[in-house]
mmCIF file of C-alpha atoms in Angstrom:
data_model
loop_
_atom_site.group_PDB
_atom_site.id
_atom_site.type_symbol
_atom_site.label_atom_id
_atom_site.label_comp_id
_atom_site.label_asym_id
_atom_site.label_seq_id
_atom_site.Cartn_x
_atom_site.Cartn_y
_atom_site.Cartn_z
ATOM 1 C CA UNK A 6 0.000 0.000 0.000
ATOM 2 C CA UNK A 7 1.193 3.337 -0.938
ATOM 3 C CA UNK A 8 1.343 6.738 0.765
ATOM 4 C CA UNK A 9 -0.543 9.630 -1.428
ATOM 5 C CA UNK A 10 -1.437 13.311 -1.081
ATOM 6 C CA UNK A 11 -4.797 13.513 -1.635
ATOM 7 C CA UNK A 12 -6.515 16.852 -0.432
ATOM 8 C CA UNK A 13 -3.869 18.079 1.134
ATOM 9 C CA UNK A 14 -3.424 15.076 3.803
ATOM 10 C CA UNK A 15 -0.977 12.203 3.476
ATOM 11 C CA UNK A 16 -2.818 8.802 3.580
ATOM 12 C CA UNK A 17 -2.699 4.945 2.681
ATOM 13 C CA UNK A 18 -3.795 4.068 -0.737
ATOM 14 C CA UNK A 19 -4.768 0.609 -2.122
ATOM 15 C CA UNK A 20 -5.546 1.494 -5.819
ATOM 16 C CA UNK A 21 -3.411 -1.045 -7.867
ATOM 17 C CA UNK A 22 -2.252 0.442 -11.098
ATOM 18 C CA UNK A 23 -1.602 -1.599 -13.774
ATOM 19 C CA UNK A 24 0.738 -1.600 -16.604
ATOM 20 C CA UNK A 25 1.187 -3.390 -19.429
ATOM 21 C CA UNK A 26 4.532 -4.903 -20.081
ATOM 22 C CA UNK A 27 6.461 -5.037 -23.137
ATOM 23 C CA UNK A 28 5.246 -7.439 -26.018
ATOM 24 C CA UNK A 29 1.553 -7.889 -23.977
ATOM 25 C CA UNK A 30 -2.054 -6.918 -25.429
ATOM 26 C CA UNK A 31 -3.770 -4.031 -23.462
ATOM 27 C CA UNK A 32 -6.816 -5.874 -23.918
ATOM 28 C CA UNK A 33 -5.229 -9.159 -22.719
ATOM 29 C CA UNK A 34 -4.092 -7.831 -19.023
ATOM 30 C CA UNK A 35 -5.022 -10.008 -16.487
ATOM 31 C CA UNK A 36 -7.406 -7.694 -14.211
ATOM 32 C CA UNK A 37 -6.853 -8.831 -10.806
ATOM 33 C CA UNK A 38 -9.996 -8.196 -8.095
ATOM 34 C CA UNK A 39 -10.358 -5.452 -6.364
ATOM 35 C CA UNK A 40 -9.618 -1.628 -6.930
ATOM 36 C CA UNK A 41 -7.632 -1.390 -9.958
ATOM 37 C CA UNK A 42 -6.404 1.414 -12.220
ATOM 38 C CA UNK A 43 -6.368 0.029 -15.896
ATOM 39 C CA UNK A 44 -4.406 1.297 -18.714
ATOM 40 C CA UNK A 45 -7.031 3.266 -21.675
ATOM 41 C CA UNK A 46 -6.661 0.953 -24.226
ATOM 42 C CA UNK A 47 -7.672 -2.203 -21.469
ATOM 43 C CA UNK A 48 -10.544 -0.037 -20.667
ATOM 44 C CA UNK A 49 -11.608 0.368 -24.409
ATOM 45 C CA UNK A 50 -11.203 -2.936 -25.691
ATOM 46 C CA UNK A 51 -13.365 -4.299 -22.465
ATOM 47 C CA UNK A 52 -15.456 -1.847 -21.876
ATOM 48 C CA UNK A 53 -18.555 -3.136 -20.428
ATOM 49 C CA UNK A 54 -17.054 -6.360 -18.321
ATOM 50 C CA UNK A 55 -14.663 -3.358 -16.739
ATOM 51 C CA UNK A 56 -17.842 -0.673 -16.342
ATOM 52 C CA UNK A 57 -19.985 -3.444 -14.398
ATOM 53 C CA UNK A 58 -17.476 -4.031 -11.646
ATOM 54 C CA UNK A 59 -17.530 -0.458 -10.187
ATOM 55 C CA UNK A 60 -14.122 -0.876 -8.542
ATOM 56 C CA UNK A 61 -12.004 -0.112 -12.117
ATOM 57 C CA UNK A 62 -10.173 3.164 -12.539
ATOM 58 C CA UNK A 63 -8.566 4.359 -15.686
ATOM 59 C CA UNK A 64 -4.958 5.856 -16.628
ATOM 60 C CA UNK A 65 -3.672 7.677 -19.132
ATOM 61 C CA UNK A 66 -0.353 7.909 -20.754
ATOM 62 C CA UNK A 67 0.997 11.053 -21.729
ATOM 63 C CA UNK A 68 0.110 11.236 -25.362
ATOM 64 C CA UNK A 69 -4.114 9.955 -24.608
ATOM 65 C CA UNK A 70 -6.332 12.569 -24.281
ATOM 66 C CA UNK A 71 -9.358 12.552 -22.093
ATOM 67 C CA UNK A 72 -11.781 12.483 -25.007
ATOM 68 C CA UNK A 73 -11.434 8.731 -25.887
ATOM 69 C CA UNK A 74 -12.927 8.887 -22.079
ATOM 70 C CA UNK A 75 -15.687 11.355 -22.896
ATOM 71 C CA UNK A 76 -18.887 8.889 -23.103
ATOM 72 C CA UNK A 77 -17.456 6.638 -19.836
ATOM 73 C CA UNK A 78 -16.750 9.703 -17.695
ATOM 74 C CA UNK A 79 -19.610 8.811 -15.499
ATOM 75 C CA UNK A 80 -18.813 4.955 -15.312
ATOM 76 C CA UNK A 81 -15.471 4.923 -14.109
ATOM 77 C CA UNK A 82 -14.409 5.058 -10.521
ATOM 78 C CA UNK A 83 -11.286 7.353 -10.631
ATOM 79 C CA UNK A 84 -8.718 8.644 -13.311
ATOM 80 C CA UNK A 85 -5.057 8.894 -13.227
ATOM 81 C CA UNK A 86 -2.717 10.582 -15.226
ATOM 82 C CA UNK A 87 0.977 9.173 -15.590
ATOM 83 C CA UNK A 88 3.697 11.304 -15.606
ATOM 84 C CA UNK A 89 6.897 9.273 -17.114
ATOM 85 C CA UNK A 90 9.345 12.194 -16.707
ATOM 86 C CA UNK A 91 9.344 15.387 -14.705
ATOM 87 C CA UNK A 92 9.748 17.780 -17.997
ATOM 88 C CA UNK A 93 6.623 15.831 -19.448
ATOM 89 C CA UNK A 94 3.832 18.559 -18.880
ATOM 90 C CA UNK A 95 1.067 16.840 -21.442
ATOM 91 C CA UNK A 96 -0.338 15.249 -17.772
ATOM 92 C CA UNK A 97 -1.803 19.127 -16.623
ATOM 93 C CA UNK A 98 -3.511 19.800 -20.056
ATOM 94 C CA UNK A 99 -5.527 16.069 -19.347
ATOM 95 C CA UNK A 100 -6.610 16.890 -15.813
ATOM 96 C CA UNK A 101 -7.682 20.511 -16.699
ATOM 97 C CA UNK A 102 -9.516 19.136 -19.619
ATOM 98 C CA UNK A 103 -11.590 16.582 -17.544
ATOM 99 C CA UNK A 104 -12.293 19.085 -14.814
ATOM 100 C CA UNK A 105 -13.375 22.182 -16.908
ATOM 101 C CA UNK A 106 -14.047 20.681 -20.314
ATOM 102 C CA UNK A 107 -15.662 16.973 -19.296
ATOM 103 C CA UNK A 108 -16.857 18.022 -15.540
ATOM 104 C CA UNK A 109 -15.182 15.000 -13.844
ATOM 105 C CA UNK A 110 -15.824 15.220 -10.606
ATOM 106 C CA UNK A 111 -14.517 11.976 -8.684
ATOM 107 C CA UNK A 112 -10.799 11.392 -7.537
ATOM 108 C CA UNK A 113 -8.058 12.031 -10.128
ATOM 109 C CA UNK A 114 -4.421 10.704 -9.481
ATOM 110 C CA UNK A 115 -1.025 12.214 -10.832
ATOM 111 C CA UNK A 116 1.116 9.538 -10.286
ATOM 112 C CA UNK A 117 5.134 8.506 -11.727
ATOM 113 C CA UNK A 118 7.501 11.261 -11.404
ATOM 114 C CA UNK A 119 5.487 13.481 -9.412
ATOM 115 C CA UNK A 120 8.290 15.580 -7.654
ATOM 116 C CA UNK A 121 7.525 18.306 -4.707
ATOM 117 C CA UNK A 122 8.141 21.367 -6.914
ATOM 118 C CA UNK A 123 4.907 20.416 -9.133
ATOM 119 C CA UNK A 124 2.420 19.936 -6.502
ATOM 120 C CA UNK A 125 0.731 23.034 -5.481
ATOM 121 C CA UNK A 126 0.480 23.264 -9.678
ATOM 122 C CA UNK A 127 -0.746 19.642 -10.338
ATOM 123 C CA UNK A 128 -3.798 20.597 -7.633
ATOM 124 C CA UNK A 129 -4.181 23.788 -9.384
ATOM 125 C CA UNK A 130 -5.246 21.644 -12.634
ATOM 126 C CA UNK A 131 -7.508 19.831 -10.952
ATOM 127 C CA UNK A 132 -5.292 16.679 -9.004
ATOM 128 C CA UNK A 133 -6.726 15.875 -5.453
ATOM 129 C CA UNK A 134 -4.508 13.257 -5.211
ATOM 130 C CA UNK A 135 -0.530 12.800 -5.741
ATOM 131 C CA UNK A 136 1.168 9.831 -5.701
ATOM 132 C CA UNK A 137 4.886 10.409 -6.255
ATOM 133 C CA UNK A 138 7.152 7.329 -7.223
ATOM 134 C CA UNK A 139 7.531 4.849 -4.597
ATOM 135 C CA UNK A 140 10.858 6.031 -2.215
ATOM 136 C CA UNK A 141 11.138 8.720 -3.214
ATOM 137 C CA UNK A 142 10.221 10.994 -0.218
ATOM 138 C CA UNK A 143 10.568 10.161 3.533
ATOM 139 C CA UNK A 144 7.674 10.724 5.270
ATOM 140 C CA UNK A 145 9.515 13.671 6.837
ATOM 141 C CA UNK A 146 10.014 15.444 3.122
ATOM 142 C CA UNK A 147 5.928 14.473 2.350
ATOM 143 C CA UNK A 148 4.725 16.211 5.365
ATOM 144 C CA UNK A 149 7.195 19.348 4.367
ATOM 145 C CA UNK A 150 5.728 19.125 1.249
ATOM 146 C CA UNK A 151 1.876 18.844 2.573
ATOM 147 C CA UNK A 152 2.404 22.436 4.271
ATOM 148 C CA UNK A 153 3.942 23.498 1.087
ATOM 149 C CA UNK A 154 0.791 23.254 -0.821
ATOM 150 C CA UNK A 155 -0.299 26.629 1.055
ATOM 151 C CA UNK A 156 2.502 28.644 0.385
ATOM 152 C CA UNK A 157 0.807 30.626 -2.193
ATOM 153 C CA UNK A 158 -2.750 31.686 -0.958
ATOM 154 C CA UNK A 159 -3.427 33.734 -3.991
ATOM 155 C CA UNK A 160 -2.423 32.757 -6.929
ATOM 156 C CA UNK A 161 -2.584 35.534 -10.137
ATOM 157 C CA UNK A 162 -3.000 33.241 -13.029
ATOM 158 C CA UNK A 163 -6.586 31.151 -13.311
ATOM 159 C CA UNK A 164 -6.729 27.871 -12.823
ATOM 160 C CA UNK A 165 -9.381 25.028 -12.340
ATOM 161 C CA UNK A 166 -9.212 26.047 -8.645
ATOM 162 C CA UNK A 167 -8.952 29.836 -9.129
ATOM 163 C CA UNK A 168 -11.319 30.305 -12.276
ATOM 164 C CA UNK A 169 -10.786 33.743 -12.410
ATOM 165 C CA UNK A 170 -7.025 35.568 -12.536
ATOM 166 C CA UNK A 171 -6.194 37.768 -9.239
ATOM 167 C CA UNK A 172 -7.386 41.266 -10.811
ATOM 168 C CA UNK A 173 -10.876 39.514 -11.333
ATOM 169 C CA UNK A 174 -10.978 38.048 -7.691
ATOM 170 C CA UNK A 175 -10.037 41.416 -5.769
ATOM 171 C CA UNK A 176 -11.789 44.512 -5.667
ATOM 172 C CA UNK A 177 -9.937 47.362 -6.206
ATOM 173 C CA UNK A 178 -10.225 50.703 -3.728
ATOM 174 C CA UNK A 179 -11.685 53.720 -6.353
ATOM 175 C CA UNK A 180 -11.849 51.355 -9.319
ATOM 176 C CA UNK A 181 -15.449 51.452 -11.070
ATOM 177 C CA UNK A 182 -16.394 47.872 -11.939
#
């Protein structure tokens, strides 16, 4: 069981994630019970056997977009987003696009190489949960980085947290709306 962020509190988590080795069929994987995340093309090619268990998440990979997701939105139990280097940024476009574009609502995951500089912008696109590479923070360096996610109470740019930018959000002294 792994240790994730998720809303700003460090806890246990027992979603399994599965990959899909080299030279094996997505739509092959052997689906253990329980709560699983599944790769996107697993989820595609079984669909409905996946859908009726109600305990199967889905991942993406950096270059899948949400809309291949768009009609089973509703159907699947939470989303994660891999990020397979630090410098891959394609992972923040995906969770901004389900929360504003697709209005997922349930739990969505940034998980891989998830490093303590990203966090307080991961949430800002929409991640309530973080799930950094296993080892790679002490417990010690996750709580640091907990606390860290309030550093900056008010952030200029928009985001799916902060819909509108600062000068939208604060009223100005003598300035005629």
């Amino acid at each position: 069981m792994s240790k994730v962020i998720k809303n700003g509190r460090i806890v246990n988590d027992d979603w399994q994630i599965l990959t899909v080795a080299e030279g094996e069929e997505a739509a092959a994987l052997d689906v253990p019970a329980g709560r699983v995340i599944v790769p996107l093309a697993t989820w595609l090619a079984r669909r409905d056997e996946l859908a009726a268990r109600g305990d199967v998440g889905v991942w993406f990979a950096g270059n899948e977009g949400p809309e291949a997701l768009a009609d089973d939105i509703g159907h699947v139990a939470v989303i994660a987003v891999s990020f397979p280097k630090f410098v891959d940024g394609r992972g923040y476009s995906t969770a901004a696009l389900l929360r504003t574009r697709y209005g997922y609502t349930g739990q969505l995951i940034a998980f891989g190489e998830v490093l303590r500089d990203q966090f307080n912008y991961l949430t800002r696109c929409g991640f309530d949960t973080l799930q950094p590479r296993e080892g790679r923070y002490t417990d010690a360096q996750l709580d640091a980085a907990v606390a860290s996610l309030a550093d900056f109470t008010e952030p200029y740019q928009a985001s799916v947290l902060h819909p509108q930018p600062l000068f939208r959000r604060v009223a100005r002294v003598g300035v005629k709306a």
